[in-house]
PDB file of C-alpha atoms in Angstrom:
ATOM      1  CA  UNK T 592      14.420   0.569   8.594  1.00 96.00           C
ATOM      2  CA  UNK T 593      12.606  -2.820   9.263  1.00 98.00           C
ATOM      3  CA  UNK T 594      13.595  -5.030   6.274  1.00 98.00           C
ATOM      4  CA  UNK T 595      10.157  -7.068   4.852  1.00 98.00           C
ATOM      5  CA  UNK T 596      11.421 -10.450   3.650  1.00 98.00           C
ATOM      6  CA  UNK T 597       8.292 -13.202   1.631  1.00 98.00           C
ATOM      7  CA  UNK T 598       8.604 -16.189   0.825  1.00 97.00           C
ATOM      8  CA  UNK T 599       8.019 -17.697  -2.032  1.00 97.00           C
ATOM      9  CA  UNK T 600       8.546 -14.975  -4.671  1.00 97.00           C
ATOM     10  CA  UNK T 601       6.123 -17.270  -6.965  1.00 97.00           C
ATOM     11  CA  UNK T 602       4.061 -19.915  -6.404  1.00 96.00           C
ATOM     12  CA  UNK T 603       1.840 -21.874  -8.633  1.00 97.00           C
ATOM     13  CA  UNK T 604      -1.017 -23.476  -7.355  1.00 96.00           C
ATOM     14  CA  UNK T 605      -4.581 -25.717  -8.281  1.00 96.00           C
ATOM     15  CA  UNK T 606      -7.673 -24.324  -7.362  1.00 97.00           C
ATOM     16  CA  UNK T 607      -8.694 -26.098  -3.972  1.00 97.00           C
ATOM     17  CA  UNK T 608      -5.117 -25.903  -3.227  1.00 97.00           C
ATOM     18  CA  UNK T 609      -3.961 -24.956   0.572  1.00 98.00           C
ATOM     19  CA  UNK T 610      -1.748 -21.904  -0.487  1.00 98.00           C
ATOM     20  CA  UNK T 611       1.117 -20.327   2.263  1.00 98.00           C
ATOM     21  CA  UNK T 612       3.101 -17.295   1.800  1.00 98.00           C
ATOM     22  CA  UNK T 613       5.285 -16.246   4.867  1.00 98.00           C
ATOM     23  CA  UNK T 614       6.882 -13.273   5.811  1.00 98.00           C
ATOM     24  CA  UNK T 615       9.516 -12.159   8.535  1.00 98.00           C
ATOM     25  CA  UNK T 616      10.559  -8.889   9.757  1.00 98.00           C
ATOM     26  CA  UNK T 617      13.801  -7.968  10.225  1.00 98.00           C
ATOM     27  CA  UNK T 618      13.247  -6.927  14.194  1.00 98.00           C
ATOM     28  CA  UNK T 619      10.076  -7.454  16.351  1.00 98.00           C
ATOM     29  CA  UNK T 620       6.233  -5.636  14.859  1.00 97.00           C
ATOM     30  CA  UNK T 621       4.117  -7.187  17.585  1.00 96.00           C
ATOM     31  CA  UNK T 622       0.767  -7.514  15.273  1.00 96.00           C
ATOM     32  CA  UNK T 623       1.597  -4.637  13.168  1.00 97.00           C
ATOM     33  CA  UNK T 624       1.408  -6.537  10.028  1.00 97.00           C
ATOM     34  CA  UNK T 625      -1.047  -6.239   6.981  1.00 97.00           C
ATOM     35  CA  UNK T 626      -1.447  -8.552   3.593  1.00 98.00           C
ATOM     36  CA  UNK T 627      -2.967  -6.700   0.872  1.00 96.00           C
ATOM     37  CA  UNK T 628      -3.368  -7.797  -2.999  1.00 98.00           C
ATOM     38  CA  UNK T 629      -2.718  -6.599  -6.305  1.00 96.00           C
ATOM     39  CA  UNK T 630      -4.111  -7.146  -9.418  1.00 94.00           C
ATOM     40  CA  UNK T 631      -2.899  -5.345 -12.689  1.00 88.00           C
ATOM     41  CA  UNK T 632      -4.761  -1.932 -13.133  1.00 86.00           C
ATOM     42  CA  UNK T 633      -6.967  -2.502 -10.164  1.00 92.00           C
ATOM     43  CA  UNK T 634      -6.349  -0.676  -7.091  1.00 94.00           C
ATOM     44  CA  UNK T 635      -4.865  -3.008  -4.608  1.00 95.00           C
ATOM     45  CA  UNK T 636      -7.181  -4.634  -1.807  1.00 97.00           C
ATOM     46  CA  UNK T 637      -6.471  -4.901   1.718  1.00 96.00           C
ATOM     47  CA  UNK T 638      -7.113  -8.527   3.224  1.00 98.00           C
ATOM     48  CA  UNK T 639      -5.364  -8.986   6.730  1.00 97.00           C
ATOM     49  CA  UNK T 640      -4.845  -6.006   9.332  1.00 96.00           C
ATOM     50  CA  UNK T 641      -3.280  -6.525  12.776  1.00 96.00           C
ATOM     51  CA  UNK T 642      -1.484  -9.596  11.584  1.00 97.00           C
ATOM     52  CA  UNK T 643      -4.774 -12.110  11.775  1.00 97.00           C
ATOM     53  CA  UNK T 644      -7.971  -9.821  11.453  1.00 96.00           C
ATOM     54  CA  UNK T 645      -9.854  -9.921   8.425  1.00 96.00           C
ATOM     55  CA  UNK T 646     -10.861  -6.873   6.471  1.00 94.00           C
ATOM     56  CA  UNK T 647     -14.793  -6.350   6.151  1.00 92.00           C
ATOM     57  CA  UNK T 648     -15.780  -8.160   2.785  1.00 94.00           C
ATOM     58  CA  UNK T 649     -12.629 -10.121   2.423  1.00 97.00           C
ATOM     59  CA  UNK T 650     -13.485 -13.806   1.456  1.00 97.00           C
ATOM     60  CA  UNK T 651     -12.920 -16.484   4.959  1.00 97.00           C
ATOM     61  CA  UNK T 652     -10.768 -18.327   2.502  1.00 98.00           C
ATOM     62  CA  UNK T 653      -8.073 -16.017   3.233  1.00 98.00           C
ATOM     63  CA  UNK T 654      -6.323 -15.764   6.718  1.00 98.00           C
ATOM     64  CA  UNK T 655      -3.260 -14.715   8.826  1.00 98.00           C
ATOM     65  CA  UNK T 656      -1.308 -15.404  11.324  1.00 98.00           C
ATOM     66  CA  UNK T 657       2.038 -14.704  13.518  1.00 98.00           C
ATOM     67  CA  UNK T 658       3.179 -12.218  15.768  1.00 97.00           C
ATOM     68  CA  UNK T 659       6.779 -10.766  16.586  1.00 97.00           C
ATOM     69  CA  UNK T 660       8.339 -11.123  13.292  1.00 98.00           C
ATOM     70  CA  UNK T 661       7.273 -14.678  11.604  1.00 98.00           C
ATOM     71  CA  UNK T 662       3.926 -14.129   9.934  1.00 98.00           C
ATOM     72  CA  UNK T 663       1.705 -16.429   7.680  1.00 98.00           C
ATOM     73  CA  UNK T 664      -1.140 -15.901   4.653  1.00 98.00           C
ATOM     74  CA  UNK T 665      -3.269 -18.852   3.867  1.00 98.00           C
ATOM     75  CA  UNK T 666      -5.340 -19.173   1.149  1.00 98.00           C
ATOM     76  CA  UNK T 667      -7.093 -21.864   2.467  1.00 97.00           C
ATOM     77  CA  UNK T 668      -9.038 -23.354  -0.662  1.00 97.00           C
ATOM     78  CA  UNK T 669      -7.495 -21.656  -3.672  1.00 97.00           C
ATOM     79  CA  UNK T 670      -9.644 -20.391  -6.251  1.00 97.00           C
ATOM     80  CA  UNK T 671      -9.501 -19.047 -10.083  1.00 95.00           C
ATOM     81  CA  UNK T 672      -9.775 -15.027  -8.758  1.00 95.00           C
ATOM     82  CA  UNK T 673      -7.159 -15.442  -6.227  1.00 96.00           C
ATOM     83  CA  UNK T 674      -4.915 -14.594  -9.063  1.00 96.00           C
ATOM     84  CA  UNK T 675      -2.683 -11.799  -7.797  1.00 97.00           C
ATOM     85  CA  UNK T 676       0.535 -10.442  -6.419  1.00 97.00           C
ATOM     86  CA  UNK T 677       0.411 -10.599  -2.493  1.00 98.00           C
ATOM     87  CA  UNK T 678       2.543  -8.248  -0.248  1.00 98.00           C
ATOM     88  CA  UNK T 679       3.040  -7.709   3.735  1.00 98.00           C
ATOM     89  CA  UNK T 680       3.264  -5.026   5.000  1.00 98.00           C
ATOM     90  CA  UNK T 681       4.458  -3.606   8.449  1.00 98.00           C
ATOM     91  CA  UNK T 682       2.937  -0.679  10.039  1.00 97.00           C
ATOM     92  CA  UNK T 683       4.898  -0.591  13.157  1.00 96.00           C
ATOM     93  CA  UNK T 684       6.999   2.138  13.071  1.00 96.00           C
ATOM     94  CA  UNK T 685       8.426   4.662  10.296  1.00 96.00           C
ATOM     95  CA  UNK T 686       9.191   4.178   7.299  1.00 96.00           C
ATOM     96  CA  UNK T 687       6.559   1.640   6.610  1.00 97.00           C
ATOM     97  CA  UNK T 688       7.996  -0.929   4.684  1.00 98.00           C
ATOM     98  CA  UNK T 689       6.890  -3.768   2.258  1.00 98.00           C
ATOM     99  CA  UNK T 690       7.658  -7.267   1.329  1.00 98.00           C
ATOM    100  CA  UNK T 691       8.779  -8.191  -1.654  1.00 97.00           C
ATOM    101  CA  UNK T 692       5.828  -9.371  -3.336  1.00 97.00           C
ATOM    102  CA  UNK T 693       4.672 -13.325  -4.171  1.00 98.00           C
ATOM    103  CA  UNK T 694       3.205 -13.985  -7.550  1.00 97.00           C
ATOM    104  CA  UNK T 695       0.642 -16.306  -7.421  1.00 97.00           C
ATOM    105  CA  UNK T 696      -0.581 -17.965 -10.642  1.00 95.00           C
ATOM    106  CA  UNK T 697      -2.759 -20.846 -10.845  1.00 90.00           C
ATOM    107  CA  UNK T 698      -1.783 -24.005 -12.201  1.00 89.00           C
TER     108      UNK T 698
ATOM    109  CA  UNK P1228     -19.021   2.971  -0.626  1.00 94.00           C
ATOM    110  CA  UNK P1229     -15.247   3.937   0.123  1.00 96.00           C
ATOM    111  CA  UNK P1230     -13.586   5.025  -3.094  1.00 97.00           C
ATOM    112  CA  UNK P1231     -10.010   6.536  -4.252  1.00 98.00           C
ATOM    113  CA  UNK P1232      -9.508   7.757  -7.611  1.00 98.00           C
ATOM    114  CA  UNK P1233      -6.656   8.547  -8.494  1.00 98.00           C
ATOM    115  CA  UNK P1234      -5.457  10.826 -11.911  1.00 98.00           C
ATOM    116  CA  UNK P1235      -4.338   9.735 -15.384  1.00 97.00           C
ATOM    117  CA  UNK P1236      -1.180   8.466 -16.322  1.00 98.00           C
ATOM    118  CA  UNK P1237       1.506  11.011 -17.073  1.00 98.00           C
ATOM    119  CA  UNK P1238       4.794  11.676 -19.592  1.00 98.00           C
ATOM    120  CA  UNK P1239       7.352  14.047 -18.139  1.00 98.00           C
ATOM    121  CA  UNK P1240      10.590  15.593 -19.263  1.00 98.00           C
ATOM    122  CA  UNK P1241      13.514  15.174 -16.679  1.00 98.00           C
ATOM    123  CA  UNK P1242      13.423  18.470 -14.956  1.00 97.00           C
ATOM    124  CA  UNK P1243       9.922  18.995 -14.566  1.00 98.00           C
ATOM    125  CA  UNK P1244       7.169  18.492 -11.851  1.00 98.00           C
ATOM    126  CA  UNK P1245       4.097  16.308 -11.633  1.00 98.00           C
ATOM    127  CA  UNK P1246       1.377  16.237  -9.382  1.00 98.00           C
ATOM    128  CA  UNK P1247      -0.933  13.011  -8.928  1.00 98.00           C
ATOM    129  CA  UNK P1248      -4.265  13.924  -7.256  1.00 98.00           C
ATOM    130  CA  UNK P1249      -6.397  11.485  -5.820  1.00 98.00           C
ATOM    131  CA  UNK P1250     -10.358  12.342  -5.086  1.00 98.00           C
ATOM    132  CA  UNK P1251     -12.096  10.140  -1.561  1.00 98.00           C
ATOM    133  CA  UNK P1252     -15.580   9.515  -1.611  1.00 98.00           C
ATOM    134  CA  UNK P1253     -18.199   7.365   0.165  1.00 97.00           C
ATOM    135  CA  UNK P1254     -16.254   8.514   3.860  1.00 97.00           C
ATOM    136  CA  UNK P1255     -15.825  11.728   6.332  1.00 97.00           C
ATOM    137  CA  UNK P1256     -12.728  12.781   3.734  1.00 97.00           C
ATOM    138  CA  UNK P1257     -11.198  15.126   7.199  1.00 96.00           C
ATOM    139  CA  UNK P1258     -11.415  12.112   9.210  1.00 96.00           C
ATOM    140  CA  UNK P1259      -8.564  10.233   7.788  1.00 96.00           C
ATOM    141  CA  UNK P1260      -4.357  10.482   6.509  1.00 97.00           C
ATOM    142  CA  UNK P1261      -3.998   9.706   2.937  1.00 98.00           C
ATOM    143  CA  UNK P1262      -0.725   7.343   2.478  1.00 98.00           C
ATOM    144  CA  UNK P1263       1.624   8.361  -0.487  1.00 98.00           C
ATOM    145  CA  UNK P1264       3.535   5.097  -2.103  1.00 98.00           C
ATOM    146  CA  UNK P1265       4.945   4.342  -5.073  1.00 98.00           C
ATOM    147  CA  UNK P1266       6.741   1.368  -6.958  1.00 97.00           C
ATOM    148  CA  UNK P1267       9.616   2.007  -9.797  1.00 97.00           C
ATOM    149  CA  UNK P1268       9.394  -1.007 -11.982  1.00 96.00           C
ATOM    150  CA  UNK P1269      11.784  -4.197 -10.792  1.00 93.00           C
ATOM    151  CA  UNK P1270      11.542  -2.540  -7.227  1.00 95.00           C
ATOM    152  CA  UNK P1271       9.473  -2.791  -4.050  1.00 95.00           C
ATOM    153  CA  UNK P1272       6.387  -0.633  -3.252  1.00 96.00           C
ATOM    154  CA  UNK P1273       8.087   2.376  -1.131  1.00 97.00           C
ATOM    155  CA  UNK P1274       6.418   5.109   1.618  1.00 98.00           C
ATOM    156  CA  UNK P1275       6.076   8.026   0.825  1.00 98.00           C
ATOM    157  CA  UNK P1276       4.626   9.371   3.548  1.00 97.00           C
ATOM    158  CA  UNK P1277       1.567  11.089   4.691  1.00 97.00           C
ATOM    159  CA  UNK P1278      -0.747  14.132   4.730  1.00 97.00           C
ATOM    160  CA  UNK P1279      -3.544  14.266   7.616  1.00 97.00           C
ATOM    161  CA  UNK P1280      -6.437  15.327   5.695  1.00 97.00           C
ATOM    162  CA  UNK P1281      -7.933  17.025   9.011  1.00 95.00           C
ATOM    163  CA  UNK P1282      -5.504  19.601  10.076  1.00 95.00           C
ATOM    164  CA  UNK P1283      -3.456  18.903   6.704  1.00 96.00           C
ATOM    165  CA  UNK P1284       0.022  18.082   9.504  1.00 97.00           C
ATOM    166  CA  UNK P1285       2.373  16.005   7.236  1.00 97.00           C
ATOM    167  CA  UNK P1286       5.291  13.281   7.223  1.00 96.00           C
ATOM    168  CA  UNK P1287       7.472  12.571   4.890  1.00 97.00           C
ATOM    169  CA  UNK P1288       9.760   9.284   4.352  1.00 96.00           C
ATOM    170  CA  UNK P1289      13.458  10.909   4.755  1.00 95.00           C
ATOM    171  CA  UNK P1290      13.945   9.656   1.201  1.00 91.00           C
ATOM    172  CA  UNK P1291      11.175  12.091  -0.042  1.00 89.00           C
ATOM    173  CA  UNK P1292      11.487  15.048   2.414  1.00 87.00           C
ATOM    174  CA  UNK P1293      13.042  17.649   0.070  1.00 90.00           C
ATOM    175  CA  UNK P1294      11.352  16.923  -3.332  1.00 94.00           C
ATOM    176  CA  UNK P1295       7.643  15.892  -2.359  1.00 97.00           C
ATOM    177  CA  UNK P1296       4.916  17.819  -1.201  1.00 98.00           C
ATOM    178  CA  UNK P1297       1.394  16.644  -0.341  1.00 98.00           C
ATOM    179  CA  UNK P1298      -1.070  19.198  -0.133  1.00 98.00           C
ATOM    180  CA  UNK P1299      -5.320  18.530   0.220  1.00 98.00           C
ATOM    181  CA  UNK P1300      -8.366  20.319  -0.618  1.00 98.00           C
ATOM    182  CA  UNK P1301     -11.081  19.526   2.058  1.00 97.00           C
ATOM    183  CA  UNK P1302     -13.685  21.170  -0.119  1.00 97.00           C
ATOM    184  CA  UNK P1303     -13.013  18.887  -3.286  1.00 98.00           C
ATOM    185  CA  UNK P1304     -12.324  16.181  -1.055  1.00 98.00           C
ATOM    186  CA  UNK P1305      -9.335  15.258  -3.016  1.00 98.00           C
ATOM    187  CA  UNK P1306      -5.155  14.793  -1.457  1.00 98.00           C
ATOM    188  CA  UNK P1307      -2.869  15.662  -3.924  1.00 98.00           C
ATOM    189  CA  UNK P1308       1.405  14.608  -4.190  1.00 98.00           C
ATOM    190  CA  UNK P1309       3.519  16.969  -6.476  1.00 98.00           C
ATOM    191  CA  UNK P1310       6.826  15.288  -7.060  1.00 98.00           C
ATOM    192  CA  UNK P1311       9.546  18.195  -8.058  1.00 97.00           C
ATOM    193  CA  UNK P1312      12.918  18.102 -10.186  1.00 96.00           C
ATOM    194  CA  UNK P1313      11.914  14.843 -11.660  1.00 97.00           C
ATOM    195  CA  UNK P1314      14.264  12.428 -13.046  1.00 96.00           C
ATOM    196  CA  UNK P1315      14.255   8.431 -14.536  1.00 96.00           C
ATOM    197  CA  UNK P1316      14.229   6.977 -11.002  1.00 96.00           C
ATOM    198  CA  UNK P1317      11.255   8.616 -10.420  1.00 97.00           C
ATOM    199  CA  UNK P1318       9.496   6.282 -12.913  1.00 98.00           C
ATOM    200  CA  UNK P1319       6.952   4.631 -10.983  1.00 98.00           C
ATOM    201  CA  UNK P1320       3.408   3.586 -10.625  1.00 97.00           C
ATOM    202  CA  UNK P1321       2.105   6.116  -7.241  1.00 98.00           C
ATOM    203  CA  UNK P1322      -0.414   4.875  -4.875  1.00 98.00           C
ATOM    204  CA  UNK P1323      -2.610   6.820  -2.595  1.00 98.00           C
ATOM    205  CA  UNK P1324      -4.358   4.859   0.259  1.00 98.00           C
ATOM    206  CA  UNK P1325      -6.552   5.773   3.126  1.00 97.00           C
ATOM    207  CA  UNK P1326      -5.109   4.985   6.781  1.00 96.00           C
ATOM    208  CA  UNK P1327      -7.592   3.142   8.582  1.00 90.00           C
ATOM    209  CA  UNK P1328      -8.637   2.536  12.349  1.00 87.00           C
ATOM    210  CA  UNK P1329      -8.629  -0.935  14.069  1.00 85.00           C
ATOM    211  CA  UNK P1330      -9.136  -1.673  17.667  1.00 84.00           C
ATOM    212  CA  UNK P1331      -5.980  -4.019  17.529  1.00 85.00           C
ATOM    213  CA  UNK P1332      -3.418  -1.780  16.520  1.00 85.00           C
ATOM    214  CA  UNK P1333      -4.998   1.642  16.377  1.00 82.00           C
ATOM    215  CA  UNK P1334      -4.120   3.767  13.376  1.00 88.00           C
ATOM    216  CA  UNK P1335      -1.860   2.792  10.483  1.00 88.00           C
ATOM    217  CA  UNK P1336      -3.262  -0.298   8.260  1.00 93.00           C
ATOM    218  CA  UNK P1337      -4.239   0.799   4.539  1.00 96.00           C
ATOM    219  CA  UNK P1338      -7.493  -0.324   4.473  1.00 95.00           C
ATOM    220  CA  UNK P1339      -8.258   1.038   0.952  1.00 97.00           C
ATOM    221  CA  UNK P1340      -6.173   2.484  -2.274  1.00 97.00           C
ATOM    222  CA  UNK P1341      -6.235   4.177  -5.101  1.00 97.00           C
ATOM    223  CA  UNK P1342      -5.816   2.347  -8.517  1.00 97.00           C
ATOM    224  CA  UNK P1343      -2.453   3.898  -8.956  1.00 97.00           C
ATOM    225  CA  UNK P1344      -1.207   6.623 -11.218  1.00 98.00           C
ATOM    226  CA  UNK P1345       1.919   5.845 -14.010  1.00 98.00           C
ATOM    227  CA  UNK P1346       4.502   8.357 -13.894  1.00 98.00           C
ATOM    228  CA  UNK P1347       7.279   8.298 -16.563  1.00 98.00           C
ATOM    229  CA  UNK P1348       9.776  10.523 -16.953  1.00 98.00           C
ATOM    230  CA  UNK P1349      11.215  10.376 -19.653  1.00 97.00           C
ATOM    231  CA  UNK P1350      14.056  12.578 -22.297  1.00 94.00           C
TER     232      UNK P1350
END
C-alpha cells in the first residue's frame, strides 16, 4: 500500500496568513493526488483534484501543487472559515490511501 | 445541486450487522461509483471500496472483502454498505462519496461526500 505522510499535524495560523501543508507518498502517484476538507458534522469538501486543479466552487485562495510524490496545499490568504482538518489523498492505485490529517486552527 | 445523504447514527451490539445507506441526488445516480470509507476514532480515514452504481460491479479493500457488502437501488437512487459480525474496531464514523471524472487523471477523485454516518458498537 502507498503510505500518505502530512506535514504539519497542526498548525495555527492569522487570518491573511500564507498557510502550507505538504504531503509525500511513499512511491511515485504522478498527479494522482486530491486535498479535501473536513469540518465537524459537515460532509467533507473536495478542494484539489489531479494534484493542482481546483474543484468547481472552491475559493482561488486555496491551491496545489507537486507531482511524483512531494505535494503542496496553500492557503494563500488565510481566512476565519478555513477552519478545518485537511487530508491528501492518493488515487493512484488500490487501496486508496489517506494522509494523516492537519488541524488547522486560527490564531 | 449534487447531494449525498447519508443515514442516522447507529448503536450496535457486538455480533450484529448494520447497514449505512446513502441517497444521491441533483446527478445521473447510474453514471457514477459510490466510494465506501470510514475513520475509527484516533485513526486515519480508510477505503473501503466501491460499488459501480451502473452495472452494480464491486471492489472491495482486501481488509473489507469478507465482512462488507455494498449493494444499490437504482430506482431509489440510494448505495447502501452493510457491515456484518460487528465488533469495537468497527467503531467508526462511514463516509460515502461519489467518484468523479477529470480530464487529468480520468476516474477516481472524490469530488463529493456524504456527511458521514456514526457507527458504535458497543456491549
Amino acid at each position: 500500500d502507498i503510505q500518505m505522510t502530512q506535514s504539519p499535524s497542526s498548525l495555527s495560523a492569522s487570518v491573511g496568513d500564507r498557510v502550507t501543508i505538504t504531503c509525500r507518498a511513499s512511491q511515485g502517484i504522478s498527479n494522482y493526488l486530491a486535498w479535501f476538507q473536513r469540518k465537524p458534522g459537515k460532509a467533507p469538501k473536495s478542494l484539489i483534484y489531479a494534484a493542482s486543479s481546483l474543484q468547481s466552487g472552491v475559493p482561488s485562495r486555496f491551491s496545489g501543487s507537486g507531482s511524483g510524490t512531494d505535494f503542496t496545499l496553500t492557503i494563500s490568504s488565510l481566512q476565519p472559515e478555513d477552519l478545518a482538518t485537511y487530508y491528501c489523498q492518493q488515487y493512484n492505485s488500490y487501496p486508496f490511501t489517506f494522509g494523516q490529517g492537519t488541524k488547522l486552527e486560527i490564531k | 445541486q449534487v447531494q449525498l445523504v447519508q443515514s442516522g447514527a447507529e448503536m450496535k451490539r457486538p455480533g450484529a450487522s448494520v447497514k449505512v445507506s446513502c441517497k444521491a441526488s441533483g446527478y445521473t445516480f447510474i453514471s457514477y461509483a459510490i466510494h465506501w470509507v470510514r475513520q475509527a476514532p484516533g485513526q486515519r480515514l480508510e477505503w473501503m471500496g466501491w460499488i459501480n452504481a451502473g452495472n452494480g460491479n464491486t471492489k472491495y479493500s482486501q481488509n473489507f472483502q469478507d465482512r462488507v457488502t455494498f449493494t444499490r437501488d437504482t430506482s431509489a437512487t440510494t448505495a447502501y454498505v452493510a457491515v456484518s459480525s460487528l465488533s469495537s474496531e468497527d467503531t467508526a464514523v462511514y463516509f460515502c462519496a461519489r467518484e468523479g471524472y477529470d480530464t487529468l487523471t480520468g476516474w477516481g477523485n472524490f469530488d463529493y461526500w456524504g456527511q458521514g454516518t456514526q457507527v458504535t458498537v458497543s456491549s
